[in-house]
Coordinates of C-alpha atoms in Angstrom, one line a residue:
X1 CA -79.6 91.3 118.1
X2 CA -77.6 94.5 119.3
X3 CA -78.5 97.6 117.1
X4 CA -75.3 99.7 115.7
X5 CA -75.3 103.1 117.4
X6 CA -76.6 104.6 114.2
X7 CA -80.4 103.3 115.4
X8 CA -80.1 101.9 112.2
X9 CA -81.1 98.0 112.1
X10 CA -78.4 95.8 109.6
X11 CA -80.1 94.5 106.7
X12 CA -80.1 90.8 105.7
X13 CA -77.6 91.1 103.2
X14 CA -75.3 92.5 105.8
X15 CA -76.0 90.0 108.4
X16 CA -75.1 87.2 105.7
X17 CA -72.1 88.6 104.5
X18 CA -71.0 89.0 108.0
X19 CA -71.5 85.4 108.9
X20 CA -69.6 84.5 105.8
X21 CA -66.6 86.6 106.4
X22 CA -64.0 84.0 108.4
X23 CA -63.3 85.4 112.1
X24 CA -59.4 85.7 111.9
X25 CA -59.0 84.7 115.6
X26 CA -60.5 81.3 115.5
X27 CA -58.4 80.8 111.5
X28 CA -55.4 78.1 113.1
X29 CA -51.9 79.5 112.4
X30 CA -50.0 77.3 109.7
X31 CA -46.3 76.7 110.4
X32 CA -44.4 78.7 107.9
X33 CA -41.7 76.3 106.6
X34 CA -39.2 78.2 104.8
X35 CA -35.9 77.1 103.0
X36 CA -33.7 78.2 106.1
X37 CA -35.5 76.4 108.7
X38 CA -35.7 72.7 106.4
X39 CA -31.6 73.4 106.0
X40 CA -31.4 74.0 109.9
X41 CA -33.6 70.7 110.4
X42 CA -31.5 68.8 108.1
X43 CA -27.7 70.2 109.8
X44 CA -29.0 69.8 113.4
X45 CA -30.0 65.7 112.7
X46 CA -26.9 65.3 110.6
X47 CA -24.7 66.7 113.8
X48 CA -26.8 64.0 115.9
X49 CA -26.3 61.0 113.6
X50 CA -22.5 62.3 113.3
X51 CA -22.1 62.3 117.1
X52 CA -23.7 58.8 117.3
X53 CA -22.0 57.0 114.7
X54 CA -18.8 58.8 117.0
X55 CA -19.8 57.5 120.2
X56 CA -20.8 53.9 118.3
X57 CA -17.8 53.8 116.6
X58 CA -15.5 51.7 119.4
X59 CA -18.4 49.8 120.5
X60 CA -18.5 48.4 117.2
X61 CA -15.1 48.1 116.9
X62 CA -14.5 46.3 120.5
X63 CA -17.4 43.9 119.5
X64 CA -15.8 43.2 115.8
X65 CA -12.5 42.9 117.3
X66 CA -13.3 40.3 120.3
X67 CA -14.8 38.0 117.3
X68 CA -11.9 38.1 115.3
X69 CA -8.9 35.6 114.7
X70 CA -5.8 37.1 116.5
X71 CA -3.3 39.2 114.2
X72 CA -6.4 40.8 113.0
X73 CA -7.1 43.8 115.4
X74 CA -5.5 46.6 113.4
X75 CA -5.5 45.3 109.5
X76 CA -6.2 47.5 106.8
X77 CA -8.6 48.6 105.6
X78 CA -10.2 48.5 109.6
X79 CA -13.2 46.5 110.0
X80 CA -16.4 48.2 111.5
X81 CA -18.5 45.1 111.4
X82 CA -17.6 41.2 112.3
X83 CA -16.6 39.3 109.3
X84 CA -16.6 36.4 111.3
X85 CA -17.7 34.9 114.3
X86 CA -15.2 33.5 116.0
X87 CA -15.7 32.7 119.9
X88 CA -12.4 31.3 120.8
X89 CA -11.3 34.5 122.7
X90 CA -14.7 34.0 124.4
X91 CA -13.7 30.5 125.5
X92 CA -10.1 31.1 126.0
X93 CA -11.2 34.1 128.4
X94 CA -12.7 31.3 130.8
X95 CA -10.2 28.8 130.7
X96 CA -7.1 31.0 130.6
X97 CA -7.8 33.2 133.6
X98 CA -10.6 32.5 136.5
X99 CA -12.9 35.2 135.0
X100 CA -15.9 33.3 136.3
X101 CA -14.6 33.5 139.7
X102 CA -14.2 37.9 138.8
X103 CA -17.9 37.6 137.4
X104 CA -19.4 35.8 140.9
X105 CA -17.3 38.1 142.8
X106 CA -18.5 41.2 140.8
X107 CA -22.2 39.9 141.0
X108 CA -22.0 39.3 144.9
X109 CA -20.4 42.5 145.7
X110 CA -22.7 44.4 143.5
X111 CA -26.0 43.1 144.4
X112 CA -24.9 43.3 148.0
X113 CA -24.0 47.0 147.8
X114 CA -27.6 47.4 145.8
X115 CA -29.7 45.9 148.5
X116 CA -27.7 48.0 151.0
X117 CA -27.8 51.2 149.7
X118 CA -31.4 50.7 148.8
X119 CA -32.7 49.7 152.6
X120 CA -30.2 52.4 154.5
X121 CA -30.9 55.4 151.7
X122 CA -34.3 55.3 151.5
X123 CA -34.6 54.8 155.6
X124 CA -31.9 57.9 156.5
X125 CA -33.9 59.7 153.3
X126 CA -37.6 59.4 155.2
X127 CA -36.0 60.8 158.5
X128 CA -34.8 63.5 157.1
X129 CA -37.8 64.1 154.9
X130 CA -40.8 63.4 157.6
X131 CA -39.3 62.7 160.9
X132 CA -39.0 66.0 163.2
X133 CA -35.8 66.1 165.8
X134 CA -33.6 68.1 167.2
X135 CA -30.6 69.2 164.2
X136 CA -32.4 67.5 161.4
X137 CA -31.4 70.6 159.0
X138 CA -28.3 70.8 160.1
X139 CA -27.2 66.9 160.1
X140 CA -28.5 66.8 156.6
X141 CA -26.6 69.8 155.5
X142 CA -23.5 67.7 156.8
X143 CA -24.7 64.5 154.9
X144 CA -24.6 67.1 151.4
X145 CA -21.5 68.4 152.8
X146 CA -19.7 64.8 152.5
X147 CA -20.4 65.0 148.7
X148 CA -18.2 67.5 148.2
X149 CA -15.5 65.4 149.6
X150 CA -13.7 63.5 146.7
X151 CA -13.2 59.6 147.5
X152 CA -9.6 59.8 147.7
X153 CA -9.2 62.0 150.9
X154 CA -11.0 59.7 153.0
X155 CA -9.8 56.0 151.0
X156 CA -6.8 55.9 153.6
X157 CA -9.0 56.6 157.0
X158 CA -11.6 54.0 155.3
X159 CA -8.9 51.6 154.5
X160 CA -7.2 51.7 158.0
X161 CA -11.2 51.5 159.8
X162 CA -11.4 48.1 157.5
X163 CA -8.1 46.6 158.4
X164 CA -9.0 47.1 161.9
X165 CA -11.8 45.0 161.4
X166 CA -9.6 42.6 159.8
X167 CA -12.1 42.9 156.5
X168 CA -9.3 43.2 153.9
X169 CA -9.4 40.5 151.8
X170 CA -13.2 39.7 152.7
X171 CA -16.3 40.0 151.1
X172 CA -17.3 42.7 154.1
X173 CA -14.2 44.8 153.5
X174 CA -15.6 45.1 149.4
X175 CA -19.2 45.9 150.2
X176 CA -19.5 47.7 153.6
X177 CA -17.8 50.8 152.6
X178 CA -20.7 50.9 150.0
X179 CA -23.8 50.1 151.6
X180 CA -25.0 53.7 151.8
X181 CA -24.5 57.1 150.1
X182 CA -25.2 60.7 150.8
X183 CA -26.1 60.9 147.0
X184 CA -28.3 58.5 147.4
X185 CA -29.8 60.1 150.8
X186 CA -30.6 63.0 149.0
X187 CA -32.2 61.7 145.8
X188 CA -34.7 59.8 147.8
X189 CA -35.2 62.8 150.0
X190 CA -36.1 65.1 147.2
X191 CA -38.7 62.3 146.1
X192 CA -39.7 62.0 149.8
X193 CA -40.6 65.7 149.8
X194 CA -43.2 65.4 146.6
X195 CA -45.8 62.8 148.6
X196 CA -48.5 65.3 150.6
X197 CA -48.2 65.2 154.0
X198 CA -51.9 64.0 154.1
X199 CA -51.4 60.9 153.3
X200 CA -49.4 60.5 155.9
X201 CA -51.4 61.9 158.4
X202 CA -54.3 60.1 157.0
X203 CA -52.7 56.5 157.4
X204 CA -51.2 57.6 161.0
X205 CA -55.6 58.6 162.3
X206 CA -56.4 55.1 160.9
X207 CA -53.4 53.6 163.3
X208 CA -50.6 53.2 161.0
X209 CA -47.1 53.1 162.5
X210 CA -44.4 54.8 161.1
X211 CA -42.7 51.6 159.6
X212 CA -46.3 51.1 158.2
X213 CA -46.5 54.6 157.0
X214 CA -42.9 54.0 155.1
X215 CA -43.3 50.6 153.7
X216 CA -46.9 50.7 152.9
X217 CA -46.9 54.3 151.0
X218 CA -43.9 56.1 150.7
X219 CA -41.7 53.5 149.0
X220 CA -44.7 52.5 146.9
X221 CA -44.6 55.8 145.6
X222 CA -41.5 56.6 145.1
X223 CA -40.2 53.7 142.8
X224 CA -38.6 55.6 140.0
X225 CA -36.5 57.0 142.4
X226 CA -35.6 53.8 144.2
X227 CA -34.5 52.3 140.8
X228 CA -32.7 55.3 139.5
X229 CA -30.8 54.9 143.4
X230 CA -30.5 51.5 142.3
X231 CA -29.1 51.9 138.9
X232 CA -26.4 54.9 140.1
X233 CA -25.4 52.0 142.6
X234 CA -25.2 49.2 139.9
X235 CA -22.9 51.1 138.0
X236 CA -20.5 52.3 140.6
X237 CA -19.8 49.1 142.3
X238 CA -19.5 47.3 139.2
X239 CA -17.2 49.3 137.6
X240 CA -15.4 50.6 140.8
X241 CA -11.5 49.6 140.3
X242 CA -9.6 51.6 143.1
X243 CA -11.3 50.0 146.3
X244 CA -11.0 46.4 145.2
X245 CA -7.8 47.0 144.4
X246 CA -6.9 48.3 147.9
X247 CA -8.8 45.7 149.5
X248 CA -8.0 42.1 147.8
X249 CA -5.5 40.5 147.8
X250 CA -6.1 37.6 146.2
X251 CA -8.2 35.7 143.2
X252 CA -10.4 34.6 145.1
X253 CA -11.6 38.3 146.0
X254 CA -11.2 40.0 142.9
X255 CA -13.8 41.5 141.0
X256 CA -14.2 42.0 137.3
X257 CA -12.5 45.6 136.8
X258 CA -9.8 44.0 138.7
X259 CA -9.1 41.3 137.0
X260 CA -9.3 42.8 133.8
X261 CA -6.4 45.6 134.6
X262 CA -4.4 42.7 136.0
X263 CA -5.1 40.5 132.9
X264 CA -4.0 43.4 130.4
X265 CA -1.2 44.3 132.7
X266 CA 0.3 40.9 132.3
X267 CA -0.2 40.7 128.7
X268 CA 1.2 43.6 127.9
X269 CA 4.2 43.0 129.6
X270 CA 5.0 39.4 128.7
X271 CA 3.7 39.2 125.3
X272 CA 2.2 40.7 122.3
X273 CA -1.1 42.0 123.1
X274 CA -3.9 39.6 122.1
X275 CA -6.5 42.2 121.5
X276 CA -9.3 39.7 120.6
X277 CA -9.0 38.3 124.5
X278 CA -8.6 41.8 125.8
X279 CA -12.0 43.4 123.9
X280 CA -13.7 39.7 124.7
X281 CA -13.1 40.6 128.4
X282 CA -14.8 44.4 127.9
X283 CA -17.5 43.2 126.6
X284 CA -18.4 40.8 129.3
X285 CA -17.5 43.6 131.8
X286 CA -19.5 45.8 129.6
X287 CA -22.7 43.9 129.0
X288 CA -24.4 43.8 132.4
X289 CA -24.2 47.2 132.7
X290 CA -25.9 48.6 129.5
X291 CA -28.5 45.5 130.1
X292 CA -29.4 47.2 133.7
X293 CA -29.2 50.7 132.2
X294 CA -31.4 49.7 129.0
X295 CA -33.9 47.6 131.7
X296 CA -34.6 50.1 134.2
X297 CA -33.7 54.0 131.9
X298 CA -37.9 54.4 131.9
X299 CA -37.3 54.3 135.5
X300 CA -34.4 56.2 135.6
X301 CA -35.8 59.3 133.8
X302 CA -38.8 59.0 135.8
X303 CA -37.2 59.2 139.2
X304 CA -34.8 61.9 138.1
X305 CA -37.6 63.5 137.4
X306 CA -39.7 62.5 140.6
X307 CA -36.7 63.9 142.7
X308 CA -36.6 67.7 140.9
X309 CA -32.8 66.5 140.1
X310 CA -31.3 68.5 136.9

């Protein structure tokens, strides 16, 4: 027990009455909730539910609308939800137009560009990440460069390398131009970059080969990032109008988007609108994407993450 400078020892008393009195340090802070800050609470989630019930809003009304009778699209008072459930649009979207032979072509195209971009990102991303030679830097910063590029400056030089490989109107000529991105390149770069470089070095002293070192650990660990590359891909080919359109020529190659902009050109121009077929046909364009998106967003936030991407 320390004795005051005084040379006077404490008494009991003063000892207990000490120990008694609360330290004001170690008392935990409570959160002062005042009036303002409960109204600020309440205003911020009302602006959130307003903006989603917004962004909700045609979903809902697509949805309603595609499950209606005809002659019902625009009826007052407007319906939010279905009153029915009606799926002759549905059916009449098979039979009138080959929209099954869109959806195949959609799915084949897609998945085709998926795989693609998947094997040729991730292997260009390791070089530049772990592989030393000569102009690495600088042949990388020409791969970000071709970002900055938009898609329509280099669509006629693409289009003329295709039909001199006589792949318009092909599968090849819809899912070569695809197959690999410098988006993509640099997304599985960044996530390259967070493994330690002991690992690697590790796996190469126990005789790993570089192919081992890439398939065995690096693309384990990087997952996220390979779905979120996967995902980004998804969406673009899917809902990617302008190429097909350049490169098709017929049914038998044309995709969903495609088909869809022909199918509401034509009724448009021949008829009176049927909007029950035309939101029928959104939806099924629109329903593989948000189930990818809601199947893999863990992933997606994870490799955005895993990549140091903001």
């Amino acid at each position: 027990m320390a004795i005051p400078a005084t040379g006077v020892a404490p008494s009991v008393e003063d000892l207990a009455r000490r120990d008694r009195k609360p330290s004001v340090t170690s008392r935990p802070r409570k959160a002062k909730i005042t009036l303002w800050s409960v109204i600020k609470t309440l205003l911020f989630y009302a602006m959130l539910i307003f903006l989603a019930v917004g962004m909700l809003l045609p979903f809902l009304w697509m949805i309603t609308t595609s499950l209606e009778p005809p002659g019902t699209a625009f009826s007052y008072p407007p319906k939010i939800l279905p009153t029915t459930f009606d799926l002759t649009s549905y059916r009449q979207l098979f039979t009138l137009v080959p929209f099954a032979r869109y959806f195949l072509n959609t799915l084949i195209v897609t998945a085709a560009t998926v795989v693609g971009q998947t094997i040729f990102c991730s292997t260009a991303a390791y070089a530049f990440a772990r592989l030393q030679f000569i102009g690495r830097k600088a042949l990388f910063i020409l791969f970000l460069a071709t970002m900055m590029i938009p898609f329509q400056v280099t669509m006629i030089p693409l289009f003329l390398m295709v039909f001199q490989l006589g792949w318009v109107n092909t599968y090849f000529g819809l899912i070569g131009p695809g197959i690999s991105s410098a988006f993509g390149i640099f997304l599985l770069r960044q996530a390259f970059l967070t493994i330690p470089r002991d690992y690697q070095d590790a796996a190469r002293i126990d005789g790993a080969s570089e192919w081992t070192v890439f398939f065995r650990i690096f693309l384990p660990l990087t997952k996220p990032a390979l779905a979120t590359v996967g995902v980004f891909s998804f969406m673009g080919t899917w809902n990617d109008l302008l190429w097909p359109l350049l490169v098709s020529r017929d049914e038998e190659h044309r995709t969903l988007e495609l088909g869809l902009a022909y199918f509401n050109a034509s009724a448009s121009a021949f008829q009176q609108p049927n909007w029950p077929l035309m939101m029928a046909a959104a939806v099924v364009v629109l329903v593989p994407v948000l189930a990818v998106y809601i199947f893999a967003q863990r992933y997606f936030v994870a490799g955005i993450s895993l990549s140091g991407v903001k």
